[in-house]
């Protein structure tokens, strides 16, 4: 046995050395290919002098910038910050630094503009921009640090994480600009100008990392999972040792019976009467200890921001109809959509169970968010989110919803997250006269962003207030909010409230050619696809392609969802056979 174990360890060691060597070769190949593609007709003297260093650096810069959409900005930024390096890793990090510098300048610009602003709505939009720019800078820092912690044995996880974080950086800048809807003055144009180059550099960073992923996939390097580096399932990270431990599984299984760290109760039977007071006492830490707050039954009129300084936090209620967090901030009364959320979650590894989230502003108040989530690897189990327009804002990052109920009227599930819904119920409510109802509005701005709304084994039907009058209103599965919106509905029940054409344009032909909308193996009276719209963006996918959108592949859920103990299906639910049933 000892000999066998030693032999196994040696093989593993040799494999790692081999992969490292091949990776170095791959980097050289990438630079060489880039040089060939960008040949300027000059030869470099192999003298080792400064001019040769600059020439080598320039060749490497051109190679790194080759896959980007904004090559001029890419080359200029790397020349300015790359310190004549020809190391691909250093150059990509230099690109991140350049983007950070520009985003920080935009954040400072928003503060300066806010000091001079008299229009309240514009002032709030600028304040939102400052907050969003801080988020964007954080994600770039995480990406740069992750790249600096280069570990060949975790290369695929590293690239996956960086792609999701860079995608969020792009979305945060876009959200800043979205916040200027119905504002006065020229602040919107000034912020658009301030963000113009940083948005291009953020896009370039995502392109660089995506190209690296593709290169490794094509080379089929031993030890690097081909499946995890394909274009569609670009998400996931092995977090099992960090937080999804057997203890977490027991916590979820126990539900409200678990002994929490603190208890919140309006009647004074806990340590705190408000949720915010309990959140203020959560220790700031970066370890794998889960901090549990039990929120007893009651209606809590609070606005909560669960910040990034808190990690591994679990909120457990007494049931989504008993423990309810409610608010009524809304767009009509002057709050930007981003800031209307009753509860906003940015903390990594956040979990909620048996809780209701509400925004009671009503349909006449337009955008009014009940829950906004930009927490990476967030899980919601047996929760309810109720509102009208823009109920659930799946803003960014990786999110999983199981056995949840979401209600609303217009775009009531929206955002640019990689969000998976399993076993959920979507209830379309009665809108205002002459309004149409739309279930989803995905916000994928760029083709390389690894995000999508994936609705699997769910139900889409009329709420009790709409059902008697549903023929008076037109309801649709979704519309493309941003140019590359991506929504997949599969193995789900679609009620007869959905119009035969299925999908609704946003404005004219905006996004109709570049979006990705597909329905696969659905059932129910609204699932007939014979009269669906014929946009280029409406796709028919094969069973094999459909597997790419399952939770196990798209967000690598086996690694961070399954160990939590939340009910979860890795693959197909209706056609996955024994493998799916095992989950």
Coordinates of C-alpha atoms in Angstrom, one line a residue:
X1 CA 0.0 0.0 0.0
X2 CA 2.8 2.4 0.9
X3 CA 4.5 1.9 -2.5
X4 CA 1.2 2.5 -4.3
X5 CA 0.6 5.7 -2.4
X6 CA 4.1 7.0 -3.1
X7 CA 3.7 6.1 -6.8
X8 CA 0.4 8.0 -6.9
X9 CA 2.0 11.1 -5.3
X10 CA 4.9 11.0 -7.7
X11 CA 2.6 10.7 -10.7
X12 CA 0.6 13.7 -9.4
X13 CA 3.8 15.7 -8.9
X14 CA 5.1 14.9 -12.4
X15 CA 1.7 15.8 -13.8
X16 CA 1.8 19.2 -12.1
X17 CA 5.3 19.8 -13.4
X18 CA 4.3 18.8 -16.8
X19 CA 1.2 21.1 -16.8
X20 CA 3.4 24.0 -15.6
X21 CA 5.8 23.4 -18.4
X22 CA 3.1 23.2 -21.0
X23 CA 1.5 26.4 -19.6
X24 CA 4.7 28.3 -20.1
X25 CA 4.9 27.0 -23.6
X26 CA 1.3 28.0 -24.1
X27 CA 2.1 31.6 -23.1
X28 CA 5.0 31.7 -25.5
X29 CA 2.8 30.3 -28.2
X30 CA 0.2 33.0 -27.5
X31 CA 2.8 35.8 -27.8
X32 CA 4.3 34.3 -31.0
X33 CA 0.9 34.0 -32.6
X34 CA 0.1 37.6 -31.6
X35 CA 3.4 38.8 -33.1
X36 CA 2.7 37.0 -36.4
X37 CA -0.7 38.5 -36.5
X38 CA 0.7 41.9 -35.9
X39 CA 4.0 41.7 -37.8
X40 CA 5.3 45.2 -38.4
X41 CA 8.1 44.2 -40.8
X42 CA 10.9 44.9 -38.4
X43 CA 13.4 42.5 -36.8
X44 CA 14.7 42.8 -33.3
X45 CA 18.4 42.7 -32.5
X46 CA 19.1 40.0 -29.8
X47 CA 21.4 42.3 -28.0
X48 CA 19.7 42.4 -24.6
X49 CA 19.7 46.2 -24.6
X50 CA 16.8 48.5 -23.6
X51 CA 15.4 48.9 -27.2
X52 CA 15.2 45.1 -27.4
X53 CA 13.3 45.0 -24.1
X54 CA 10.9 47.6 -25.4
X55 CA 10.5 45.7 -28.7
X56 CA 9.8 42.4 -26.8
X57 CA 7.4 44.1 -24.6
X58 CA 5.6 45.7 -27.5
X59 CA 5.2 42.3 -29.2
X60 CA 3.8 40.8 -26.0
X61 CA 1.4 43.7 -25.7
X62 CA 0.1 43.3 -29.2
X63 CA -0.4 39.6 -28.5
X64 CA -2.3 40.2 -25.3
X65 CA -4.4 42.8 -27.0
X66 CA -5.2 40.8 -30.1
X67 CA -8.5 39.3 -28.8
X68 CA -9.9 42.6 -27.4
X69 CA -12.5 44.7 -29.0
X70 CA -10.8 48.0 -28.2
X71 CA -7.2 47.3 -29.3
X72 CA -6.0 50.9 -29.4
X73 CA -7.0 51.5 -25.8
X74 CA -5.5 48.2 -24.8
X75 CA -2.1 48.9 -26.4
X76 CA -2.0 52.4 -25.0
X77 CA -2.9 51.4 -21.5
X78 CA -0.4 48.5 -21.4
X79 CA 2.4 50.7 -22.9
X80 CA 1.7 53.3 -20.2
X81 CA 1.5 50.9 -17.2
X82 CA 3.3 47.7 -18.3
X83 CA 6.9 48.8 -17.4
X84 CA 8.3 47.3 -20.6
X85 CA 7.3 43.8 -19.4
X86 CA 6.8 41.0 -21.8
X87 CA 5.3 38.7 -19.2
X88 CA 1.6 38.0 -20.1
X89 CA 0.5 37.7 -16.4
X90 CA 2.1 41.1 -15.6
X91 CA 0.6 42.7 -18.6
X92 CA -2.9 41.5 -17.8
X93 CA -2.5 42.8 -14.3
X94 CA -1.3 46.1 -15.7
X95 CA -4.5 46.2 -17.7
X96 CA -6.5 45.8 -14.5
X97 CA -4.5 48.6 -12.8
X98 CA -5.2 50.9 -15.7
X99 CA -8.9 50.2 -15.5
X100 CA -8.9 50.8 -11.7
X101 CA -7.2 54.1 -12.1
X102 CA -9.8 55.4 -14.5
X103 CA -12.7 54.0 -12.5
X104 CA -11.3 55.8 -9.4
X105 CA -11.2 59.0 -11.4
X106 CA -14.8 58.5 -12.4
X107 CA -15.7 57.9 -8.7
X108 CA -14.0 61.2 -7.8
X109 CA -15.8 62.9 -10.7
X110 CA -19.2 61.7 -9.3
X111 CA -18.3 63.2 -5.9
X112 CA -17.3 66.5 -7.4
X113 CA -20.5 66.7 -9.5
X114 CA -22.7 65.8 -6.6
X115 CA -21.3 68.7 -4.6
X116 CA -22.5 71.1 -7.3
X117 CA -25.8 69.4 -8.0
X118 CA -29.1 70.9 -7.0
X119 CA -31.5 68.4 -8.6
X120 CA -32.3 65.7 -6.0
X121 CA -32.7 62.8 -8.5
X122 CA -29.4 63.6 -10.2
X123 CA -27.7 63.9 -6.8
X124 CA -28.9 60.4 -5.8
X125 CA -27.8 59.0 -9.2
X126 CA -24.3 60.4 -8.6
X127 CA -24.2 59.0 -5.1
X128 CA -25.1 55.6 -6.6
X129 CA -22.3 55.9 -9.1
X130 CA -19.8 56.4 -6.3
X131 CA -21.0 53.3 -4.6
X132 CA -21.0 51.3 -7.8
X133 CA -17.5 52.5 -8.7
X134 CA -16.2 51.3 -5.4
X135 CA -17.7 47.9 -6.1
X136 CA -16.1 47.8 -9.6
X137 CA -12.7 48.7 -8.1
X138 CA -13.1 45.9 -5.5
X139 CA -13.7 43.3 -8.3
X140 CA -10.7 44.5 -10.3
X141 CA -8.5 44.2 -7.1
X142 CA -9.8 40.7 -6.5
X143 CA -9.1 39.8 -10.1
X144 CA -5.6 41.2 -10.0
X145 CA -4.8 39.5 -6.7
X146 CA -6.2 36.2 -7.9
X147 CA -4.0 36.4 -11.0
X148 CA -1.0 37.1 -8.7
X149 CA -1.7 34.0 -6.7
X150 CA -1.0 31.8 -9.7
X151 CA -1.5 28.2 -8.9
X152 CA -1.4 25.8 -11.9
X153 CA -3.4 23.2 -9.9
X154 CA -6.3 25.7 -9.6
X155 CA -5.9 27.4 -13.0
X156 CA -9.4 26.7 -14.3
X157 CA -11.0 27.9 -11.0
X158 CA -8.9 31.1 -11.1
X159 CA -9.9 31.9 -14.7
X160 CA -13.6 31.2 -13.9
X161 CA -13.6 33.5 -10.9
X162 CA -11.8 36.3 -12.7
X163 CA -14.3 36.2 -15.5
X164 CA -17.3 36.5 -13.2
X165 CA -15.7 39.4 -11.3
X166 CA -14.7 41.3 -14.4
X167 CA -18.2 40.8 -15.8
X168 CA -19.5 42.5 -12.6
X169 CA -17.1 45.4 -13.1
X170 CA -18.7 46.0 -16.5
X171 CA -22.2 45.8 -15.1
X172 CA -21.5 48.2 -12.2
X173 CA -20.3 50.9 -14.6
X174 CA -23.4 50.3 -16.8
X175 CA -25.7 50.5 -13.8
X176 CA -24.2 53.9 -12.9
X177 CA -25.2 55.3 -16.2
X178 CA -28.7 53.6 -16.0
X179 CA -29.2 55.6 -12.8
X180 CA -29.6 58.9 -14.7
X181 CA -33.0 58.1 -16.1
X182 CA -35.3 61.1 -15.9
X183 CA -32.5 63.4 -14.4
X184 CA -31.9 67.0 -15.4
X185 CA -28.6 68.8 -16.4
X186 CA -25.5 67.4 -18.0
X187 CA -24.2 65.1 -15.2
X188 CA -25.2 62.0 -17.1
X189 CA -23.2 63.0 -20.2
X190 CA -20.2 63.9 -18.0
X191 CA -20.3 60.6 -16.2
X192 CA -20.7 58.8 -19.5
X193 CA -17.6 60.6 -20.8
X194 CA -15.7 59.8 -17.6
X195 CA -16.5 56.1 -17.9
X196 CA -16.0 55.7 -21.6
X197 CA -12.4 54.5 -21.5
X198 CA -12.6 52.5 -18.3
X199 CA -15.6 50.5 -19.7
X200 CA -13.5 49.7 -22.7
X201 CA -10.5 48.6 -20.6
X202 CA -12.8 46.5 -18.4
X203 CA -14.1 44.8 -21.6
X204 CA -10.6 44.3 -22.7
X205 CA -9.7 42.6 -19.4
X206 CA -12.5 40.2 -19.8
X207 CA -11.5 39.5 -23.4
X208 CA -7.9 38.7 -22.4
X209 CA -8.9 36.2 -19.7
X210 CA -11.5 34.7 -22.0
X211 CA -8.9 34.2 -24.7
X212 CA -6.6 32.5 -22.2
X213 CA -9.4 30.1 -21.2
X214 CA -10.0 29.3 -24.9
X215 CA -6.4 28.8 -25.6
X216 CA -6.0 26.3 -22.7
X217 CA -9.2 24.5 -23.9
X218 CA -7.8 24.1 -27.4
X219 CA -4.4 22.9 -26.2
X220 CA -6.1 20.2 -24.0
X221 CA -3.4 20.4 -21.4
X222 CA -3.5 17.4 -19.0
X223 CA -5.0 18.3 -15.6
X224 CA -7.0 21.2 -16.9
X225 CA -10.6 20.3 -17.3
X226 CA -11.8 20.9 -20.8
X227 CA -15.4 20.9 -19.7
X228 CA -14.9 23.8 -17.2
X229 CA -13.2 26.0 -19.8
X230 CA -15.8 25.8 -22.6
X231 CA -17.6 29.0 -23.6
X232 CA -21.0 28.4 -22.0
X233 CA -20.2 26.9 -18.6
X234 CA -17.6 29.5 -17.6
X235 CA -18.6 29.8 -14.0
X236 CA -17.9 28.0 -10.8
X237 CA -15.3 27.7 -8.0
X238 CA -14.4 24.9 -5.7
X239 CA -15.5 26.4 -2.4
X240 CA -16.1 23.2 -0.5
X241 CA -13.2 23.4 1.9
X242 CA -13.9 27.1 2.6
X243 CA -17.5 27.2 3.6
X244 CA -19.9 24.5 2.3
X245 CA -18.8 22.1 5.0
X246 CA -20.8 19.3 6.7
X247 CA -21.6 21.8 9.4
X248 CA -23.3 24.1 6.9
X249 CA -25.3 21.1 5.6
X250 CA -26.6 20.4 9.1
X251 CA -27.5 24.0 9.6
X252 CA -29.7 23.9 6.4
X253 CA -31.2 20.6 7.3
X254 CA -32.1 21.8 10.8
X255 CA -33.6 25.0 9.5
X256 CA -35.1 27.2 12.3
X257 CA -34.3 24.5 14.8
X258 CA -30.6 25.2 14.6
X259 CA -29.1 27.1 17.5
X260 CA -28.3 30.5 16.0
X261 CA -25.6 32.9 17.0
X262 CA -28.3 35.6 17.7
X263 CA -32.1 35.8 17.6
X264 CA -34.2 38.8 16.3
X265 CA -37.7 39.1 17.6
X266 CA -40.1 42.0 17.6
X267 CA -41.7 40.9 20.8
X268 CA -38.3 41.2 22.7
X269 CA -37.8 37.4 23.1
X270 CA -34.5 37.6 21.3
X271 CA -31.3 39.5 21.7
X272 CA -32.4 42.1 19.2
X273 CA -35.7 43.7 18.1
X274 CA -34.5 44.7 14.7
X275 CA -32.6 42.9 12.0
X276 CA -30.3 45.8 11.5
X277 CA -29.2 45.8 15.1
X278 CA -28.3 42.1 14.7
X279 CA -26.4 42.8 11.5
X280 CA -24.4 45.6 13.2
X281 CA -23.0 42.9 15.6
X282 CA -21.9 40.4 12.9
X283 CA -18.1 40.1 13.1
X284 CA -16.1 41.0 10.1
X285 CA -14.2 37.9 9.1
X286 CA -12.9 35.9 6.2
X287 CA -13.1 32.3 7.6
X288 CA -15.4 29.4 7.1
X289 CA -17.5 29.9 10.2
X290 CA -21.1 30.4 9.3
X291 CA -22.9 33.1 11.3
X292 CA -26.6 32.4 11.8
X293 CA -29.3 35.0 12.6
X294 CA -32.7 33.6 13.3
X295 CA -35.4 36.1 12.5
X296 CA -38.6 35.2 14.3
X297 CA -42.1 35.6 12.8
X298 CA -43.1 39.2 12.3
X299 CA -43.2 42.0 9.7
X300 CA -40.0 44.0 9.8
X301 CA -40.2 47.4 8.2
X302 CA -36.5 47.9 7.6
X303 CA -34.1 48.7 4.7
X304 CA -31.1 46.4 5.0
X305 CA -27.7 46.5 3.3
X306 CA -25.7 43.3 3.9
X307 CA -22.3 44.5 3.1
X308 CA -19.2 42.8 1.6
X309 CA -17.3 43.1 4.9
X310 CA -19.6 40.3 6.1
X311 CA -19.2 36.8 4.7
X312 CA -20.7 33.4 5.3
X313 CA -23.9 34.9 6.8
X314 CA -27.1 32.9 7.0
X315 CA -30.6 34.4 7.8
X316 CA -33.3 31.9 8.8
X317 CA -36.9 32.9 9.2
X318 CA -40.0 31.1 10.5
X319 CA -41.4 30.9 7.0
X320 CA -41.8 33.3 4.0
X321 CA -45.3 34.2 5.0
X322 CA -44.4 34.7 8.7
X323 CA -41.0 36.4 8.6
X324 CA -41.3 39.3 6.2
X325 CA -39.0 42.2 5.5
X326 CA -40.8 45.0 3.9
X327 CA -40.3 48.5 2.4
X328 CA -41.7 50.8 -0.2
X329 CA -38.9 52.9 -1.8
X330 CA -39.6 53.5 -5.5
X331 CA -38.6 55.4 -8.6
X332 CA -41.6 57.7 -8.9
X333 CA -40.9 59.2 -5.5
X334 CA -37.3 60.0 -6.5
X335 CA -35.1 57.0 -5.7
X336 CA -33.0 55.4 -8.5
X337 CA -34.0 51.8 -9.2
X338 CA -30.7 50.5 -7.8
X339 CA -31.4 52.1 -4.4
X340 CA -35.1 51.1 -4.1
X341 CA -34.3 47.6 -2.7
X342 CA -35.8 46.7 0.6
X343 CA -32.9 44.3 1.1
X344 CA -29.6 44.6 -0.8
X345 CA -27.0 41.8 -0.4
X346 CA -23.4 42.2 -1.4
X347 CA -21.8 39.7 1.1
X348 CA -20.2 36.6 -0.4
X349 CA -21.5 33.2 0.5
X350 CA -24.8 34.6 1.7
X351 CA -27.7 32.3 2.5
X352 CA -31.4 33.0 3.3
X353 CA -34.1 30.5 4.2
X354 CA -37.8 30.8 5.0
X355 CA -38.0 34.6 4.6
X356 CA -40.3 36.9 2.7
X357 CA -38.9 40.1 1.0
X358 CA -41.4 42.8 -0.1
X359 CA -41.7 46.1 -1.8
X360 CA -45.2 47.4 -1.3
X361 CA -44.9 50.6 -3.3
X362 CA -47.5 49.3 -5.8
X363 CA -47.7 49.3 -9.6
X364 CA -48.3 53.1 -9.8
X365 CA -44.8 53.7 -8.4
X366 CA -43.1 51.9 -11.3
X367 CA -39.6 50.5 -10.4
X368 CA -39.6 49.2 -6.8
X369 CA -37.1 46.5 -5.9
X370 CA -37.9 44.0 -3.0
X371 CA -34.5 42.3 -3.1
X372 CA -31.2 43.1 -4.9
X373 CA -28.4 40.5 -4.9
X374 CA -24.8 41.0 -6.1
X375 CA -23.4 38.5 -3.7
X376 CA -21.2 35.8 -5.2
X377 CA -22.4 32.3 -4.6
X378 CA -25.6 33.4 -2.9
X379 CA -28.3 30.8 -2.1
X380 CA -32.0 31.4 -1.4
X381 CA -34.2 28.5 -0.3
X382 CA -37.9 28.6 0.3
X383 CA -38.1 32.4 0.2
X384 CA -40.6 34.8 -1.4
X385 CA -40.0 38.0 -3.2
X386 CA -43.1 40.2 -3.8
X387 CA -43.5 43.5 -5.7
X388 CA -44.7 44.8 -9.0
X389 CA -42.2 46.3 -11.4
X390 CA -38.5 45.1 -10.9
X391 CA -39.2 42.9 -7.9
X392 CA -36.0 40.8 -7.9
X393 CA -32.8 42.4 -9.0
X394 CA -30.3 39.7 -9.8
X395 CA -27.6 42.3 -10.3
X396 CA -24.3 40.4 -10.7
X397 CA -22.3 37.3 -9.7
X398 CA -23.5 33.7 -9.1
X399 CA -26.8 33.0 -7.5
X400 CA -29.1 30.0 -6.8
X401 CA -32.8 30.1 -6.0
X402 CA -34.6 26.9 -4.9
X403 CA -38.3 26.5 -4.1
X404 CA -38.8 30.3 -4.1
X405 CA -41.8 32.4 -5.2
X406 CA -41.4 35.6 -7.1
X407 CA -44.3 37.9 -8.1
X408 CA -44.6 41.0 -10.1
X409 CA -45.7 42.7 -13.3
X410 CA -43.0 44.3 -15.5
X411 CA -39.4 42.9 -15.7
X412 CA -39.9 41.4 -12.3
X413 CA -36.8 39.3 -12.5
X414 CA -34.0 41.4 -14.0
X415 CA -30.2 42.0 -13.9
X416 CA -27.0 40.6 -15.2
X417 CA -26.2 37.7 -12.8
X418 CA -25.5 34.1 -13.6
X419 CA -28.8 33.1 -11.8
X420 CA -30.2 29.6 -11.6
X421 CA -33.8 29.1 -10.5
X422 CA -35.0 25.5 -9.7
X423 CA -38.4 24.5 -8.5
X424 CA -39.5 28.2 -8.3
X425 CA -42.9 29.7 -9.0
X426 CA -43.3 33.0 -10.9
X427 CA -46.6 34.7 -10.4
X428 CA -47.6 37.4 -12.8
X429 CA -49.7 40.0 -11.0
X430 CA -52.4 42.4 -12.3
X431 CA -50.8 45.5 -13.8
X432 CA -52.1 49.0 -14.4
X433 CA -54.5 49.5 -17.3
X434 CA -52.8 49.4 -20.7
X435 CA -49.7 47.8 -19.2
X436 CA -48.1 44.6 -20.4
X437 CA -46.4 42.1 -18.1
X438 CA -42.9 40.7 -18.7
X439 CA -41.4 38.1 -16.5
X440 CA -37.7 38.6 -17.2
X441 CA -35.3 41.3 -18.5
X442 CA -31.7 40.1 -18.5
X443 CA -29.0 42.7 -18.6
X444 CA -26.0 41.1 -20.4
X445 CA -24.2 44.0 -22.1
X446 CA -21.2 42.1 -23.7
X447 CA -21.0 38.9 -25.5
X448 CA -18.2 37.5 -23.3
X449 CA -20.0 38.1 -20.0
X450 CA -20.6 34.6 -18.4
X451 CA -24.1 35.5 -17.2
X452 CA -27.7 34.3 -17.9
X453 CA -31.1 33.8 -16.3
X454 CA -31.7 30.0 -16.2
X455 CA -35.2 28.9 -15.2
X456 CA -35.5 25.2 -14.8
X457 CA -38.3 23.0 -13.5
X458 CA -40.3 26.1 -12.5
X459 CA -43.9 27.3 -13.0
X460 CA -44.9 30.5 -14.7
X461 CA -48.6 31.4 -14.1
X462 CA -51.1 34.1 -13.2
X463 CA -51.4 35.3 -9.7
X464 CA -54.9 35.2 -8.1
X465 CA -55.5 38.9 -8.9
X466 CA -54.6 38.5 -12.6
X467 CA -56.2 35.1 -13.3
X468 CA -59.8 36.3 -13.6
X469 CA -58.9 39.1 -16.0
X470 CA -55.7 37.8 -17.7
X471 CA -57.2 38.0 -21.2
X472 CA -57.3 41.8 -20.7
X473 CA -53.5 42.0 -20.4
X474 CA -50.7 40.6 -22.5
X475 CA -47.9 38.7 -20.7
X476 CA -44.5 37.7 -22.1
X477 CA -41.6 35.5 -21.0
X478 CA -39.1 38.3 -21.3
X479 CA -37.5 41.1 -23.3
X480 CA -33.9 42.1 -24.0
X481 CA -32.9 44.9 -21.6
X482 CA -29.3 44.9 -22.8
X483 CA -27.8 44.0 -26.1
X484 CA -26.7 40.4 -25.3
X485 CA -29.4 39.4 -22.9
X486 CA -29.5 35.7 -22.3
X487 CA -32.4 33.7 -20.8
X488 CA -33.0 30.0 -20.9
X489 CA -36.4 28.5 -19.8
X490 CA -36.4 24.7 -19.7
X491 CA -38.3 21.8 -18.2
X492 CA -40.8 24.3 -16.8
X493 CA -44.6 24.8 -16.8
X494 CA -45.8 27.8 -18.8
X495 CA -49.3 28.8 -18.2
X496 CA -51.9 30.1 -20.7
X497 CA -51.3 33.7 -19.8
X498 CA -48.2 33.9 -21.9
X499 CA -48.8 35.2 -25.4
X500 CA -48.2 32.9 -28.4
X501 CA -45.3 35.0 -29.6
X502 CA -43.6 34.5 -26.2
X503 CA -41.1 37.3 -26.2
X504 CA -41.4 41.1 -26.4
X505 CA -39.0 43.6 -28.0
X506 CA -37.6 46.3 -25.8
X507 CA -37.6 49.1 -28.3
X508 CA -37.7 48.5 -32.1
X509 CA -35.1 45.9 -33.1
X510 CA -32.8 46.6 -30.1
X511 CA -31.0 43.4 -29.2
X512 CA -33.2 41.1 -31.3
X513 CA -30.2 39.8 -33.3
X514 CA -27.7 39.6 -30.4
X515 CA -29.8 38.3 -27.5
X516 CA -29.9 34.5 -26.7
X517 CA -33.4 33.3 -25.8
X518 CA -34.4 29.7 -25.8
X519 CA -37.1 27.4 -24.5
X520 CA -36.3 23.7 -24.1
X521 CA -38.6 20.8 -23.1
X522 CA -41.2 22.9 -21.4
X523 CA -44.9 22.0 -21.0
X524 CA -48.3 23.6 -20.3
X525 CA -50.7 25.6 -22.4
X526 CA -48.3 28.5 -22.9
X527 CA -45.3 26.4 -24.0
X528 CA -46.3 25.9 -27.7
X529 CA -43.5 27.4 -29.7
X530 CA -45.2 27.3 -33.2
X531 CA -46.1 31.0 -33.1
X532 CA -43.1 32.3 -31.3
X533 CA -41.3 35.4 -32.6
X534 CA -38.6 34.7 -35.3
X535 CA -35.8 36.9 -34.1
X536 CA -32.2 35.9 -34.9
X537 CA -31.7 35.8 -31.1
X538 CA -34.4 33.1 -30.6
X539 CA -32.5 29.8 -30.5
X540 CA -33.4 26.2 -30.8
X541 CA -30.9 24.1 -28.9
X542 CA -30.0 20.4 -28.9
X543 CA -30.2 18.2 -25.8
X544 CA -26.4 18.3 -25.5
X545 CA -26.4 22.1 -25.6
X546 CA -29.2 22.3 -23.0
X547 CA -26.9 20.4 -20.6
X548 CA -24.5 23.3 -20.8
X549 CA -27.2 25.4 -19.0
X550 CA -27.8 23.1 -16.1
X551 CA -26.6 24.1 -12.7
X552 CA -23.8 21.5 -12.5
X553 CA -22.2 22.9 -15.6
X554 CA -23.1 26.6 -15.9
X555 CA -22.3 27.6 -12.3
X556 CA -20.5 24.4 -11.3
X557 CA -23.1 23.9 -8.6
X558 CA -21.9 20.5 -7.5
X559 CA -19.0 22.4 -5.9
X560 CA -20.8 25.1 -4.0
X561 CA -24.5 24.4 -4.0
X562 CA -24.8 20.7 -3.5
X563 CA -22.7 20.6 -0.3
X564 CA -25.0 23.1 1.4
X565 CA -27.8 20.5 1.6
X566 CA -30.3 22.7 -0.3
X567 CA -32.4 20.6 -2.6
X568 CA -30.5 20.7 -5.9
X569 CA -30.4 19.1 -9.3
X570 CA -27.1 19.1 -11.1
X571 CA -28.4 18.1 -14.6
X572 CA -31.8 17.7 -16.2
X573 CA -34.9 17.2 -14.0
X574 CA -37.3 15.7 -16.5
X575 CA -34.9 13.8 -18.8
X576 CA -31.8 13.4 -16.6
X577 CA -32.6 9.9 -15.5
X578 CA -30.9 8.3 -12.6
X579 CA -28.1 10.8 -12.4
X580 CA -30.5 13.7 -11.9
X581 CA -32.8 11.7 -9.6
X582 CA -29.8 11.0 -7.3
X583 CA -29.8 14.6 -6.3

